[in-house]
Short mmCIF file of C-alpha atoms in Angstrom, two decimals:
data_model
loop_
_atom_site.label_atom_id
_atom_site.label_comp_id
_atom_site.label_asym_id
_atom_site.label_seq_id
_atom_site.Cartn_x
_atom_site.Cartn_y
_atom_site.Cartn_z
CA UNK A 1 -10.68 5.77 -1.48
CA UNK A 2 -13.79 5.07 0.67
CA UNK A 3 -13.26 3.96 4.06
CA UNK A 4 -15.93 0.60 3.32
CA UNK A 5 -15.26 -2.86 4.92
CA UNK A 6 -15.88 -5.36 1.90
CA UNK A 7 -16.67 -8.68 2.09
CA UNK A 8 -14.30 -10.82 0.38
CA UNK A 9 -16.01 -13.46 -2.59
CA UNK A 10 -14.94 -14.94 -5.73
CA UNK A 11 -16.69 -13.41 -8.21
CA UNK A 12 -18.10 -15.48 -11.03
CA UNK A 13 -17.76 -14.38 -14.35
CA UNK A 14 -21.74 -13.75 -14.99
CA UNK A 15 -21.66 -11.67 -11.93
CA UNK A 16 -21.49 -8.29 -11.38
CA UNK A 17 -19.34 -6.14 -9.11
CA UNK A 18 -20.69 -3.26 -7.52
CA UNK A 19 -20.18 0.37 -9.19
CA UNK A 20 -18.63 1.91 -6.34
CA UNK A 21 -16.36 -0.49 -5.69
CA UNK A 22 -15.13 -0.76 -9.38
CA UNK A 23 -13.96 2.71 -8.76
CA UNK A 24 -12.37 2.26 -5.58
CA UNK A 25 -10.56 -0.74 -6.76
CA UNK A 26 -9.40 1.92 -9.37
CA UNK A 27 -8.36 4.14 -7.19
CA UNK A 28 -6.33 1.35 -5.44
CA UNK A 29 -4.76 0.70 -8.24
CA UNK A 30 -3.52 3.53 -9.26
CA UNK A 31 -1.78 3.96 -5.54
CA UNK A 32 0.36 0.97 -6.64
CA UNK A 33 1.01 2.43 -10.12
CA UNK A 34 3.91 4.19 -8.56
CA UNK A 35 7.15 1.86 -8.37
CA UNK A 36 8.41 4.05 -5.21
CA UNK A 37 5.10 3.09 -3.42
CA UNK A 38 5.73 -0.30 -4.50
CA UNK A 39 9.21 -0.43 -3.09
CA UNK A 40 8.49 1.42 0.45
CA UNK A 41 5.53 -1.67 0.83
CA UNK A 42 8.02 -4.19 0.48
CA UNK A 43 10.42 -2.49 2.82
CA UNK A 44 8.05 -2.50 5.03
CA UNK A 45 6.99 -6.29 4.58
CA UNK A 46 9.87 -7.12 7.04
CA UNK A 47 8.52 -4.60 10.15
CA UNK A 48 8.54 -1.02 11.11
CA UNK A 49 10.55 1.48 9.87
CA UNK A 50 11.26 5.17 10.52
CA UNK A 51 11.39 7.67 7.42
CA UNK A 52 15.16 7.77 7.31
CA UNK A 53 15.73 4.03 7.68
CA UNK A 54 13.16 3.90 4.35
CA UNK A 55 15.33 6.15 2.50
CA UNK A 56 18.44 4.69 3.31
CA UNK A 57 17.19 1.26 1.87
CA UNK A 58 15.78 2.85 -1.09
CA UNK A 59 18.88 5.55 -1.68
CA UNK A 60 16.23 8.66 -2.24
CA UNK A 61 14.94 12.01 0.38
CA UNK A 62 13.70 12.05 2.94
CA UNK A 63 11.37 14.29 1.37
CA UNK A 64 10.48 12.52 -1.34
CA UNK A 65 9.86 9.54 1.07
CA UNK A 66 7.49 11.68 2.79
CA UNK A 67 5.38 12.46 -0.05
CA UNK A 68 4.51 9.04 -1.07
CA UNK A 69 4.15 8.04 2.19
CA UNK A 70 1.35 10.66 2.24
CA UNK A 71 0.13 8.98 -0.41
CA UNK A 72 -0.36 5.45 1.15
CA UNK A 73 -1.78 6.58 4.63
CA UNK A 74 -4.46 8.33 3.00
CA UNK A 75 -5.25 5.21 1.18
CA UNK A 76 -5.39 3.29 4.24
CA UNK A 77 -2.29 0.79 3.24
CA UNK A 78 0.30 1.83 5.97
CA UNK A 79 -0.60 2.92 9.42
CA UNK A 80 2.08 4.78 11.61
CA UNK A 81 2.79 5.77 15.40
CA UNK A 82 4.49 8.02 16.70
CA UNK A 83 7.81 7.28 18.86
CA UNK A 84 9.49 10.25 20.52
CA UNK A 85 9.98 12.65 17.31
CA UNK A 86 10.01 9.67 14.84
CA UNK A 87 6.94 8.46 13.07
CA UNK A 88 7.01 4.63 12.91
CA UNK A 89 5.39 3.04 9.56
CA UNK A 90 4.29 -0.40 9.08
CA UNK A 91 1.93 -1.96 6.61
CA UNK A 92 -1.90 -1.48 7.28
CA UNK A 93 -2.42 -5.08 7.29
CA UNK A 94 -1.55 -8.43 5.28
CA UNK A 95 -4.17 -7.82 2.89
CA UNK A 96 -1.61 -4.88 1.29
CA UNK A 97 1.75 -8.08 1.15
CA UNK A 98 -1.20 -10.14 -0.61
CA UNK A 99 -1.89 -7.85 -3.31
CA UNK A 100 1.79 -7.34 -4.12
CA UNK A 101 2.61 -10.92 -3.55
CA UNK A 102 -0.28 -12.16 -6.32
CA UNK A 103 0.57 -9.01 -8.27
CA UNK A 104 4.34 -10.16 -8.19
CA UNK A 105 3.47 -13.89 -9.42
CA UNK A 106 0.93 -12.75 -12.07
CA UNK A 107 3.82 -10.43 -13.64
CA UNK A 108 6.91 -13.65 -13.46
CA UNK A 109 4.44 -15.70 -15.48
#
């Protein structure tokens, strides 16, 4: 994903969106095509959490915590800090609870 800083609009439906940020809204989406992504974002909709504590409340690796975890700092939707030998995660910002929690009502409808 490109590191831009969008402006957020409504778009109208005569309107159209920018080609470069139809694919990086693609390549957004496809971070959240992965249910294990999905469920380490909602763990972490409650606060930091340490790599262990994720997989305990997910019952999976370390490991394979790791690897998505990767996955969502390089697209900018966690951050993390470091505290003593632990690496602290915690959402990138409330734009990434928004998604889920529109995504979330458009799929109970």
């Amino acid at each position: 994903m490109n590191n831009h800083s969008y402006e957020v609009h409504i778009m109208e439906t005569n309107e159209f969106i920018d080609e470069e940020i139809v694919y990086d809204l693609a390549d957004l989406f496809k971070v959240f095509s992965d249910s294990t992504r999905i469920r380490i974002l909602v763990a972490l909709f409650d606060g930091e959490l340490c790599v262990g504590e994720i997989a305990q409340r997910l019952e999976m690796s370390q490991t394979a915590i790791s690897h998505q975890l990767r996955v969502l700092k390089q697209n900018h939707l966690i951050r993390y800090r470091r505290d003593g030998k632990n690496m602290i995660y915690s959402l990138a910002d409330n734009h990434v609870k928004t998604i889920i929690n529109c995504a979330t009502e458009h799929v109970e409808e």
